[in-house]
Amino acid sequence: MRTETPQPIRLANYRPPAFLVDTIELDFDLKPSATRVRAKLALRRNGEHAEPLVLNGERLTPISVAVDGRTLGEDERTIDAEFLTVPNVPDAFVLETEVEIDPAANKALDGLYMSGGRFCTQCEAEGFRKITWFPDRPDVLARYTVRMTADKGFQRLLSNGNLMESGETADGRHFAVWNDPFPKPCYLFALVAGELDVLEDSLVTMSGRKVDLRIYVDPGMAGRAAYAMDALKRSMKWDEEAFGREYDLDLFMIVAVRDFNFGAMENKGLNIFNSSLLLADPATATDFDYERIESVVAHEYFHNWTGDRITCRDWFQLCLKEGLTVFRDQSFSADMRGEAVQRIKDVKALRARQFSEDQGPLAHPVRPSSYLKIDNFYTATIYEKGAEVIRMLKTLIGPDAFRKGMDLYFERWDGHATTVEAFIDCFAEASGRDLSAFFAWYEQAGTPRIDIKSRYDAAARTLELDLTQTNPATPGQPNKKPLPVPVRIGLLDGDGRTIAFDRDGQATDETVVVLDAAKTTVRLTGVDREPVLSALRGFSAPVVLTTDAEPKDRYVQLAADPDLFNRWEAGQDLARELMLARAAGRPDEVNEERYADAVGRALADQAADPAFKALLLTLPTESDLALARQPADPAAIHAAREALRARLALHLEEELKRLHTGLQGVGEFSPDAAEAGRRALRNTALEVLAANPHAETVERARGHYEAAGNMTDAMGGLSALMSIGGEAFENALADFYERWKSEPLVIDKWFALQARDPSEGALGRVLGLTAHPAFDQKNPNRLRALVGTFAAGNPARFHDPSGAGYTFLADQILAVDAFNPMTAARLLEPLGGWRRYTPELGARMRGELERIVAREGLSKNVYELASRALADD
Ligand code: B3K
Ligand code: ZN
C-alpha cells in the first residue's frame, strides 16, 4: 500500500509566476539514447518578492547551470527529482543550463521520445519539464529559437515557426535553426527529426498572404495525406469566414507519428498527429476515419487562435481552449456534413462519454478546482460538455452578440494567457447581459434533470408547460443551484403538422424557454389544436429530459418532427423503453412490432438523407441502456438489444434487403458526406439483417465482405459476419489479417473488431490476442484497439459474471502503468462506474480497483482515478 497521499493542486492557490521568460534559445544535439539540451533563458522577476528561482525539470541528467555566464557551484543551486532551485538570482539575468536526456528509453511518450526511429515531442500538459528546466506552466510565454543538430539519417529537422538557417556541420552531421516570432507557453513547443515524406500545398489567406502547407508522413505515405490536406485548407478558409480568423505564419506543418498517447497536438505551426487521425485512403480508412480526420485537423488548426494565440492562465482553465475549440470544430463539421446528422453524432458521443462520467465517481465541473495530475482532466466533460456550454451561450445571447463577443475576446486577449471569467466577460459586454448565473455551468458538475409537464386548454387555446430542474449531487458537490437551461420548443399536431403559437404576444413556430430556476411555468397562447410537444430541439442543453409525452406522441415525432434531432430522439426513446422493459423481464411484443413498423416507414421516406436514416436504424447502445436504469445488468441488456434487433430484422427483412442491394456503390469512391451516408445506411441495414442469421444472410454478409471496394464496406461485412459467428467469420477474419498485416492502422481495426466480439468466447479471444505477435502494449493505438475497445465497447463480455474481464483490464492497466502512466490511466474509466452495476458485479469491479490502488509504485495518474473511483462521496 502506498504510504504518502499525493497532494492536490488547487485553483484557489493560483499565484502569478515569480519569473517571466522573454526569450529562450534551445540547442539540441540529437542522439537517440543521449541527447544534449542546452537552454539559454532571458529571465526577469515578476513582482517585488525576492523569491528564489524554481524551475521544473524531471528525468534530466544535469550537466551545468550558469547565471549571467558564471557556472554555479553545487552549493549555489539544488536539483531534485522535480525542480532546479537557485536561491540567489538578480532581478533580470540569463540562465544557461545543459542537461542530457534519453529519448529512446522514454516509453511514456511525454517530452522528447522516439517513434518509428524518429525524434518527436509531446509537451502538453507537462512534458517540457522532461526536456529542460523551465517554468512549465501555461502563463509563461516566451519567444523560442531552436537549433538542432543530428546525423543526416534524421533527414528532416523541424520545429515551430520559421526556418532561419540550415546546413552541414564540420563533422558531417546537419543542423537547422527555427524561430517562432509568437510568444508561447512551453506546452506548445515541438521538435521532430527523422526521415519523412512530405505532401506540399499552399493557400492564399484572406489578406492575400501565401502560406505553405506541409504534411510529413512515413516514407511512401504522402498520398494518404491528401484528405488531411484538403481538410486543412477547408478549415483555414472556414475560420476566416465564420470567425474572421486568419493564419499568421508563412508556414503550417503537420507531422504524423504512430506512437502517440492521444489524437493530436496543436503545437504552434507544427501540429503533431497520431497517424490514425491523419492518414487515409479508401482501401485502408473507413468513412468514420475520414470524418474524424476532417474534424481533428480542423480542431488542431482552430487552436491556432483558441489555444495558441490566446492560451490558458493555468490548467484549470483548460476548457477555455478545449471546449471552445470543440465547439468550433463541431460547427465546422456541421457546415461540411449537414447540421442535423452532425448534431446527432455529437450528442451520441456526449451521452456515451460525458453523461457516464457525470454519473460516476469521476464527475467534475467543466472547470475543475483541484487535481493531482492534469493529464487526467483531458476528459469528455472539459471537451464535450465544454463545447455544449459555448453552444448554450450562443443560443442564449443570439448569433450576432456571440460573434461580437468572440471578436472582443480575440482583440482583448491576443498574445495572453487568460481565464474563463475573462472570456465570459467579453460576451456579457457584447450582449449587455448579466451572465453571472450562466457561470455556474462551469463550476457545477453533473447532468441536470429537466422535467416538463404540459396542460392544454382547448377552450382557452393555451398550453401551459411546467418545467422543473433538479441537479443531482456529485462527488464533493452535494448541493447545487439551478442553472440557466435553454429549452428550444415547438409544437406539432397529431398528423405531424407544425402548430404556430404566440409567446409574449409574438406569433412563432418555435421558441427558446430559459429555465433558470428550480421551477417555472410557461404559457403559450393561440394554440388552436391539441399539441404534441417537441422539446429540447437540437438538444439545446446537455440535460436529461423527461416529459409526460405518451408513446403515441413519440410516433408522431418519429414520423414528422421537422427538428431532425428530435425525430431521431423520438425513435431512440421508443427503442430504449422497449429494450429496458424486456431487460426487466417485461417484453412488450405488440409495441415492438409497432416500433418496427414506424422505423420501416421512416426508411421508406424518399426525401430523407441516408445518413440520417442510418442513425435512425441504429438502436441505442448497450452502454446507453446501462446508463438509463440502474443497477445495470449488462447480460440482460445485451439480450434485450439483440431481441429488438432481431425483431427489426424479421419485420423489415424485405425493406432492409432492398436497401442493402439498392445502395450498392457504383463508380469511384468518394469520401464525401453524401456517399458516406449511403454506405452507412447500407452497412447498417446489413448489420440489422445479421440479427436474423439464416443461410441467405450469411451469404449476403460474406458477399458484402468479399466485394468490398473500400475499408468501410470491408469492416461492415466483417462486423456482420462476426455478429453471426462461425466459420464464415473466422475465414474472413484470417483473410483480412493476411491481406493487411503490413498496415498497422488496418491491423488496429482487426484487433478492435475482435474486441467487440459479441459471442461468449470473446474474453478468451481477447486474452489470446494479447499473445499475438502483432499485439504491442507499448503502442497506444494497438493497446486501445484491443484492451480499450473490449472494456468500453463490449459491455456484455467485459462484465463477465466471473469478473475475469475486470481482472484482465486491471492487469493491463498495471502493466502499462509501469512505463506509460498517461495511457494506463485512460483505460481505467470502465471500472470507475462500479456503483451503477448489480451488487455482484459492482463488488468485483471494486475489488480490482482496490488491487490497483494497493500497487506499490503506482503512478499519480492511475492512483488519482482509482482512488477517486473508490472514495465515499
Ligand atoms: N491539446 C491536445 C491534448 C493534449 C493532451 C495532453 N494530455 C490535443 C487537443 O485537444 O487538441
Ligand atoms: Zn484541443
mmCIF file of C-alpha atoms in Angstrom, residues 591-842:
data_model
loop_
_atom_site.group_PDB
_atom_site.id
_atom_site.type_symbol
_atom_site.label_atom_id
_atom_site.label_comp_id
_atom_site.label_asym_id
_atom_site.label_seq_id
_atom_site.Cartn_x
_atom_site.Cartn_y
_atom_site.Cartn_z
ATOM 1 C CA ASN A 591 -45.227 -2.315 -29.258
ATOM 2 C CA GLU A 592 -42.022 -3.835 -30.559
ATOM 3 C CA GLU A 593 -43.929 -4.580 -33.750
ATOM 4 C CA ARG A 594 -45.344 -1.088 -33.784
ATOM 5 C CA TYR A 595 -41.878 0.356 -33.403
ATOM 6 C CA ALA A 596 -40.518 -1.815 -36.207
ATOM 7 C CA ASP A 597 -43.385 -0.627 -38.402
ATOM 8 C CA ALA A 598 -42.599 3.001 -37.702
ATOM 9 C CA VAL A 599 -38.913 2.503 -38.453
ATOM 10 C CA GLY A 600 -39.918 0.840 -41.701
ATOM 11 C CA ARG A 601 -41.986 3.880 -42.677
ATOM 12 C CA ALA A 602 -39.114 6.210 -41.845
ATOM 13 C CA LEU A 603 -36.779 4.131 -44.000
ATOM 14 C CA ALA A 604 -39.191 4.328 -46.887
ATOM 15 C CA ASP A 605 -39.170 8.146 -46.808
ATOM 16 C CA GLN A 606 -37.500 9.000 -50.081
ATOM 17 C CA ALA A 607 -36.859 12.584 -49.043
ATOM 18 C CA ALA A 608 -34.752 11.683 -46.001
ATOM 19 C CA ASP A 609 -30.969 11.745 -46.055
ATOM 20 C CA PRO A 610 -29.469 8.208 -45.980
ATOM 21 C CA ALA A 611 -27.005 9.253 -43.259
ATOM 22 C CA PHE A 612 -29.967 10.266 -41.121
ATOM 23 C CA LYS A 613 -31.790 7.033 -41.832
ATOM 24 C CA ALA A 614 -28.707 5.064 -40.815
ATOM 25 C CA LEU A 615 -28.779 6.827 -37.451
ATOM 26 C CA LEU A 616 -32.477 6.173 -37.116
ATOM 27 C CA LEU A 617 -31.994 2.479 -37.782
ATOM 28 C CA THR A 618 -29.246 2.172 -35.167
ATOM 29 C CA LEU A 619 -30.529 1.115 -31.760
ATOM 30 C CA PRO A 620 -29.256 2.824 -28.593
ATOM 31 C CA THR A 621 -26.084 1.091 -27.461
ATOM 32 C CA GLU A 622 -25.839 -1.284 -24.535
ATOM 33 C CA SER A 623 -23.855 1.352 -22.636
ATOM 34 C CA ASP A 624 -26.598 3.875 -23.266
ATOM 35 C CA LEU A 625 -29.141 1.454 -21.786
ATOM 36 C CA ALA A 626 -26.921 0.762 -18.798
ATOM 37 C CA LEU A 627 -26.978 4.471 -18.003
ATOM 38 C CA ALA A 628 -30.751 4.696 -18.263
ATOM 39 C CA ARG A 629 -31.740 2.289 -15.444
ATOM 40 C CA GLN A 630 -29.737 1.137 -12.507
ATOM 41 C CA PRO A 631 -28.492 -1.205 -11.235
ATOM 42 C CA ALA A 632 -27.497 -2.258 -14.708
ATOM 43 C CA ASP A 633 -27.372 -5.898 -15.726
ATOM 44 C CA PRO A 634 -25.236 -5.992 -18.890
ATOM 45 C CA ALA A 635 -26.232 -9.554 -19.781
ATOM 46 C CA ALA A 636 -29.965 -8.756 -19.680
ATOM 47 C CA ILE A 637 -29.375 -5.551 -21.616
ATOM 48 C CA HIS A 638 -27.416 -7.388 -24.281
ATOM 49 C CA ALA A 639 -30.140 -9.987 -24.681
ATOM 50 C CA ALA A 640 -32.836 -7.302 -24.888
ATOM 51 C CA ARG A 641 -30.986 -5.328 -27.534
ATOM 52 C CA GLU A 642 -30.319 -8.448 -29.581
ATOM 53 C CA ALA A 643 -34.009 -9.310 -29.383
ATOM 54 C CA LEU A 644 -35.130 -5.935 -30.691
ATOM 55 C CA ARG A 645 -32.526 -6.036 -33.436
ATOM 56 C CA ALA A 646 -33.819 -9.480 -34.418
ATOM 57 C CA ARG A 647 -37.353 -8.106 -34.425
ATOM 58 C CA LEU A 648 -36.308 -5.342 -36.825
ATOM 59 C CA ALA A 649 -34.501 -7.896 -38.976
ATOM 60 C CA LEU A 650 -37.562 -10.085 -39.267
ATOM 61 C CA HIS A 651 -40.120 -7.360 -39.595
ATOM 62 C CA LEU A 652 -38.169 -5.253 -42.064
ATOM 63 C CA GLU A 653 -36.395 -8.015 -43.917
ATOM 64 C CA GLU A 654 -37.622 -7.112 -47.378
ATOM 65 C CA GLU A 655 -37.030 -3.392 -46.915
ATOM 66 C CA LEU A 656 -33.563 -3.958 -45.480
ATOM 67 C CA LYS A 657 -32.597 -6.282 -48.294
ATOM 68 C CA ARG A 658 -33.844 -3.744 -50.802
ATOM 69 C CA LEU A 659 -31.746 -1.063 -49.178
ATOM 70 C CA HIS A 660 -28.724 -3.291 -48.997
ATOM 71 C CA THR A 661 -28.955 -4.239 -52.649
ATOM 72 C CA GLY A 662 -30.062 -0.851 -53.927
ATOM 73 C CA LEU A 663 -27.411 1.209 -52.198
ATOM 74 C CA GLN A 664 -24.509 -0.725 -53.616
ATOM 75 C CA GLY A 665 -21.839 1.767 -54.619
ATOM 76 C CA VAL A 666 -21.109 2.362 -58.263
ATOM 77 C CA GLY A 667 -18.201 4.242 -59.763
ATOM 78 C CA GLU A 668 -15.302 5.760 -57.959
ATOM 79 C CA PHE A 669 -15.107 6.055 -54.181
ATOM 80 C CA SER A 670 -15.739 9.471 -52.718
ATOM 81 C CA PRO A 671 -15.353 10.199 -49.013
ATOM 82 C CA ASP A 672 -17.936 12.977 -49.154
ATOM 83 C CA ALA A 673 -20.847 13.086 -46.735
ATOM 84 C CA ALA A 674 -23.474 12.023 -49.266
ATOM 85 C CA GLU A 675 -21.614 8.884 -50.363
ATOM 86 C CA ALA A 676 -20.587 8.105 -46.792
ATOM 87 C CA GLY A 677 -24.246 8.374 -45.799
ATOM 88 C CA ARG A 678 -25.268 5.826 -48.413
ATOM 89 C CA ARG A 679 -22.571 3.439 -47.241
ATOM 90 C CA ALA A 680 -23.616 3.973 -43.631
ATOM 91 C CA LEU A 681 -27.209 3.073 -44.409
ATOM 92 C CA ARG A 682 -26.231 0.049 -46.437
ATOM 93 C CA ASN A 683 -23.897 -1.258 -43.742
ATOM 94 C CA THR A 684 -26.439 -0.592 -41.002
ATOM 95 C CA ALA A 685 -29.083 -2.473 -42.986
ATOM 96 C CA LEU A 686 -26.701 -5.417 -43.203
ATOM 97 C CA GLU A 687 -25.923 -5.228 -39.516
ATOM 98 C CA VAL A 688 -29.623 -5.414 -38.675
ATOM 99 C CA LEU A 689 -30.217 -8.236 -41.136
ATOM 100 C CA ALA A 690 -27.422 -10.171 -39.464
ATOM 101 C CA ALA A 691 -29.547 -10.405 -36.334
ATOM 102 C CA ASN A 692 -31.612 -12.967 -38.237
ATOM 103 C CA PRO A 693 -28.822 -15.229 -39.412
ATOM 104 C CA HIS A 694 -30.292 -17.651 -41.904
ATOM 105 C CA ALA A 695 -28.206 -19.034 -44.737
ATOM 106 C CA GLU A 696 -29.096 -16.244 -47.118
ATOM 107 C CA THR A 697 -27.973 -13.579 -44.632
ATOM 108 C CA VAL A 698 -24.644 -15.339 -44.137
ATOM 109 C CA GLU A 699 -24.202 -15.388 -47.902
ATOM 110 C CA ARG A 700 -25.175 -11.742 -48.137
ATOM 111 C CA ALA A 701 -22.662 -10.741 -45.461
ATOM 112 C CA ARG A 702 -19.931 -12.869 -46.990
ATOM 113 C CA GLY A 703 -20.637 -11.402 -50.416
ATOM 114 C CA HIS A 704 -20.586 -7.913 -48.943
ATOM 115 C CA TYR A 705 -17.184 -8.526 -47.377
ATOM 116 C CA GLU A 706 -15.724 -10.146 -50.472
ATOM 117 C CA ALA A 707 -16.980 -7.494 -52.870
ATOM 118 C CA ALA A 708 -15.964 -4.578 -50.674
ATOM 119 C CA GLY A 709 -14.057 -1.978 -52.651
ATOM 120 C CA ASN A 710 -13.210 0.138 -49.615
ATOM 121 C CA MET A 711 -12.452 -0.276 -45.915
ATOM 122 C CA THR A 712 -15.872 0.938 -44.754
ATOM 123 C CA ASP A 713 -17.583 -1.912 -46.561
ATOM 124 C CA ALA A 714 -14.916 -4.459 -45.651
ATOM 125 C CA MET A 715 -15.375 -3.642 -41.974
ATOM 126 C CA GLY A 716 -19.155 -3.603 -42.381
ATOM 127 C CA GLY A 717 -19.072 -7.102 -43.890
ATOM 128 C CA LEU A 718 -16.667 -8.416 -41.291
ATOM 129 C CA SER A 719 -18.683 -6.977 -38.476
ATOM 130 C CA ALA A 720 -21.930 -8.513 -39.759
ATOM 131 C CA LEU A 721 -20.164 -11.857 -40.108
ATOM 132 C CA MET A 722 -18.864 -11.533 -36.566
ATOM 133 C CA SER A 723 -22.331 -10.934 -35.240
ATOM 134 C CA ILE A 724 -23.400 -14.198 -36.883
ATOM 135 C CA GLY A 725 -20.208 -16.008 -35.863
ATOM 136 C CA GLY A 726 -18.922 -19.349 -37.119
ATOM 137 C CA GLU A 727 -16.743 -20.453 -39.969
ATOM 138 C CA ALA A 728 -17.614 -17.734 -42.449
ATOM 139 C CA PHE A 729 -16.461 -15.162 -39.913
ATOM 140 C CA GLU A 730 -13.257 -16.964 -38.966
ATOM 141 C CA ASN A 731 -12.335 -17.351 -42.624
ATOM 142 C CA ALA A 732 -12.959 -13.694 -43.396
ATOM 143 C CA LEU A 733 -11.001 -12.654 -40.319
ATOM 144 C CA ALA A 734 -7.990 -14.721 -41.359
ATOM 145 C CA ASP A 735 -8.252 -13.383 -44.890
ATOM 146 C CA PHE A 736 -8.346 -9.819 -43.593
ATOM 147 C CA TYR A 737 -5.238 -10.317 -41.478
ATOM 148 C CA GLU A 738 -3.274 -11.839 -44.331
ATOM 149 C CA ARG A 739 -4.259 -9.045 -46.618
ATOM 150 C CA TRP A 740 -3.431 -6.187 -44.264
ATOM 151 C CA LYS A 741 -0.741 -7.468 -41.951
ATOM 152 C CA SER A 742 1.778 -4.874 -43.115
ATOM 153 C CA GLU A 743 -0.592 -1.941 -42.441
ATOM 154 C CA PRO A 744 -0.554 -1.044 -38.738
ATOM 155 C CA LEU A 745 -3.643 1.186 -38.890
ATOM 156 C CA VAL A 746 -5.665 -1.580 -40.503
ATOM 157 C CA ILE A 747 -4.396 -4.188 -38.078
ATOM 158 C CA ASP A 748 -5.564 -1.889 -35.254
ATOM 159 C CA LYS A 749 -9.043 -2.278 -36.751
ATOM 160 C CA TRP A 750 -8.608 -6.035 -36.871
ATOM 161 C CA PHE A 751 -7.858 -6.073 -33.145
ATOM 162 C CA ALA A 752 -10.649 -3.614 -32.299
ATOM 163 C CA LEU A 753 -13.226 -5.588 -34.244
ATOM 164 C CA GLN A 754 -12.478 -8.774 -32.333
ATOM 165 C CA ALA A 755 -12.570 -6.895 -29.044
ATOM 166 C CA ARG A 756 -16.258 -6.276 -29.857
ATOM 167 C CA ASP A 757 -16.993 -9.948 -30.481
ATOM 168 C CA PRO A 758 -20.470 -10.432 -29.009
ATOM 169 C CA SER A 759 -20.090 -14.198 -28.605
ATOM 170 C CA GLU A 760 -19.422 -15.931 -25.339
ATOM 171 C CA GLY A 761 -15.895 -16.734 -26.365
ATOM 172 C CA ALA A 762 -14.954 -13.055 -26.616
ATOM 173 C CA LEU A 763 -12.907 -12.829 -23.445
ATOM 174 C CA GLY A 764 -10.903 -15.915 -24.421
ATOM 175 C CA ARG A 765 -10.365 -14.433 -27.838
ATOM 176 C CA VAL A 766 -9.160 -11.150 -26.404
ATOM 177 C CA LEU A 767 -6.836 -12.859 -23.937
ATOM 178 C CA GLY A 768 -5.456 -14.914 -26.784
ATOM 179 C CA LEU A 769 -4.870 -11.803 -28.847
ATOM 180 C CA THR A 770 -2.624 -10.299 -26.152
ATOM 181 C CA ALA A 771 -0.189 -13.073 -27.076
ATOM 182 C CA HIS A 772 -0.467 -12.370 -30.812
ATOM 183 C CA PRO A 773 2.883 -11.269 -32.275
ATOM 184 C CA ALA A 774 1.251 -8.085 -33.582
ATOM 185 C CA PHE A 775 -0.035 -7.034 -30.165
ATOM 186 C CA ASP A 776 2.128 -4.341 -28.581
ATOM 187 C CA GLN A 777 1.328 -2.794 -25.209
ATOM 188 C CA LYS A 778 3.829 -0.034 -25.852
ATOM 189 C CA ASN A 779 1.898 1.320 -28.807
ATOM 190 C CA PRO A 780 -1.159 3.213 -27.515
ATOM 191 C CA ASN A 781 -3.163 2.677 -30.710
ATOM 192 C CA ARG A 782 -2.733 -1.070 -30.545
ATOM 193 C CA LEU A 783 -3.339 -1.210 -26.823
ATOM 194 C CA ARG A 784 -6.532 0.847 -27.064
ATOM 195 C CA ALA A 785 -7.726 -1.131 -30.087
ATOM 196 C CA LEU A 786 -7.734 -4.357 -28.106
ATOM 197 C CA VAL A 787 -7.950 -3.529 -24.414
ATOM 198 C CA GLY A 788 -9.760 -0.178 -24.536
ATOM 199 C CA THR A 789 -12.329 -1.381 -27.061
ATOM 200 C CA PHE A 790 -13.036 -4.557 -25.116
ATOM 201 C CA ALA A 791 -13.541 -2.727 -21.814
ATOM 202 C CA ALA A 792 -15.542 0.203 -23.131
ATOM 203 C CA GLY A 793 -17.167 -1.227 -26.258
ATOM 204 C CA ASN A 794 -18.175 -4.770 -25.317
ATOM 205 C CA PRO A 795 -20.145 -4.438 -22.086
ATOM 206 C CA ALA A 796 -21.776 -7.855 -22.225
ATOM 207 C CA ARG A 797 -18.420 -9.629 -22.316
ATOM 208 C CA PHE A 798 -16.388 -7.218 -20.221
ATOM 209 C CA HIS A 799 -18.915 -7.642 -17.410
ATOM 210 C CA ASP A 800 -18.489 -11.406 -17.377
ATOM 211 C CA PRO A 801 -20.107 -12.668 -14.148
ATOM 212 C CA SER A 802 -16.826 -14.314 -13.138
ATOM 213 C CA GLY A 803 -15.090 -10.921 -13.003
ATOM 214 C CA ALA A 804 -12.419 -12.197 -15.406
ATOM 215 C CA GLY A 805 -12.977 -9.217 -17.708
ATOM 216 C CA TYR A 806 -12.213 -6.829 -14.862
ATOM 217 C CA THR A 807 -9.122 -8.767 -13.833
ATOM 218 C CA PHE A 808 -7.883 -8.648 -17.410
ATOM 219 C CA LEU A 809 -8.326 -4.880 -17.579
ATOM 220 C CA ALA A 810 -6.678 -4.291 -14.204
ATOM 221 C CA ASP A 811 -3.706 -6.470 -15.206
ATOM 222 C CA GLN A 812 -3.280 -4.442 -18.378
ATOM 223 C CA ILE A 813 -3.535 -1.125 -16.531
ATOM 224 C CA LEU A 814 -0.913 -2.173 -14.009
ATOM 225 C CA ALA A 815 1.449 -3.459 -16.661
ATOM 226 C CA VAL A 816 1.173 -0.330 -18.804
ATOM 227 C CA ASP A 817 1.396 1.983 -15.804
ATOM 228 C CA ALA A 818 4.981 0.874 -15.290
ATOM 229 C CA PHE A 819 6.060 2.729 -18.440
ATOM 230 C CA ASN A 820 3.168 4.889 -19.700
ATOM 231 C CA PRO A 821 1.014 6.245 -16.844
ATOM 232 C CA MET A 822 -0.971 8.633 -19.051
ATOM 233 C CA THR A 823 -2.246 5.900 -21.305
ATOM 234 C CA ALA A 824 -2.733 3.455 -18.420
ATOM 235 C CA ALA A 825 -4.961 5.971 -16.628
ATOM 236 C CA ARG A 826 -7.083 6.428 -19.726
ATOM 237 C CA LEU A 827 -8.018 2.749 -19.625
ATOM 238 C CA LEU A 828 -9.453 2.945 -16.136
ATOM 239 C CA GLU A 829 -12.813 4.559 -16.798
ATOM 240 C CA PRO A 830 -14.875 1.370 -17.378
ATOM 241 C CA LEU A 831 -14.103 0.213 -13.819
ATOM 242 C CA GLY A 832 -14.982 3.604 -12.344
ATOM 243 C CA GLY A 833 -18.719 3.142 -12.825
ATOM 244 C CA TRP A 834 -18.870 0.147 -10.452
ATOM 245 C CA ARG A 835 -21.693 1.583 -8.371
ATOM 246 C CA ARG A 836 -24.042 1.530 -11.366
ATOM 247 C CA TYR A 837 -23.963 -2.252 -11.747
ATOM 248 C CA THR A 838 -25.612 -5.144 -9.939
ATOM 249 C CA PRO A 839 -24.102 -5.681 -6.466
ATOM 250 C CA GLU A 840 -22.256 -8.857 -7.531
ATOM 251 C CA LEU A 841 -20.611 -7.181 -10.497
ATOM 252 C CA GLY A 842 -20.010 -3.936 -8.610
#
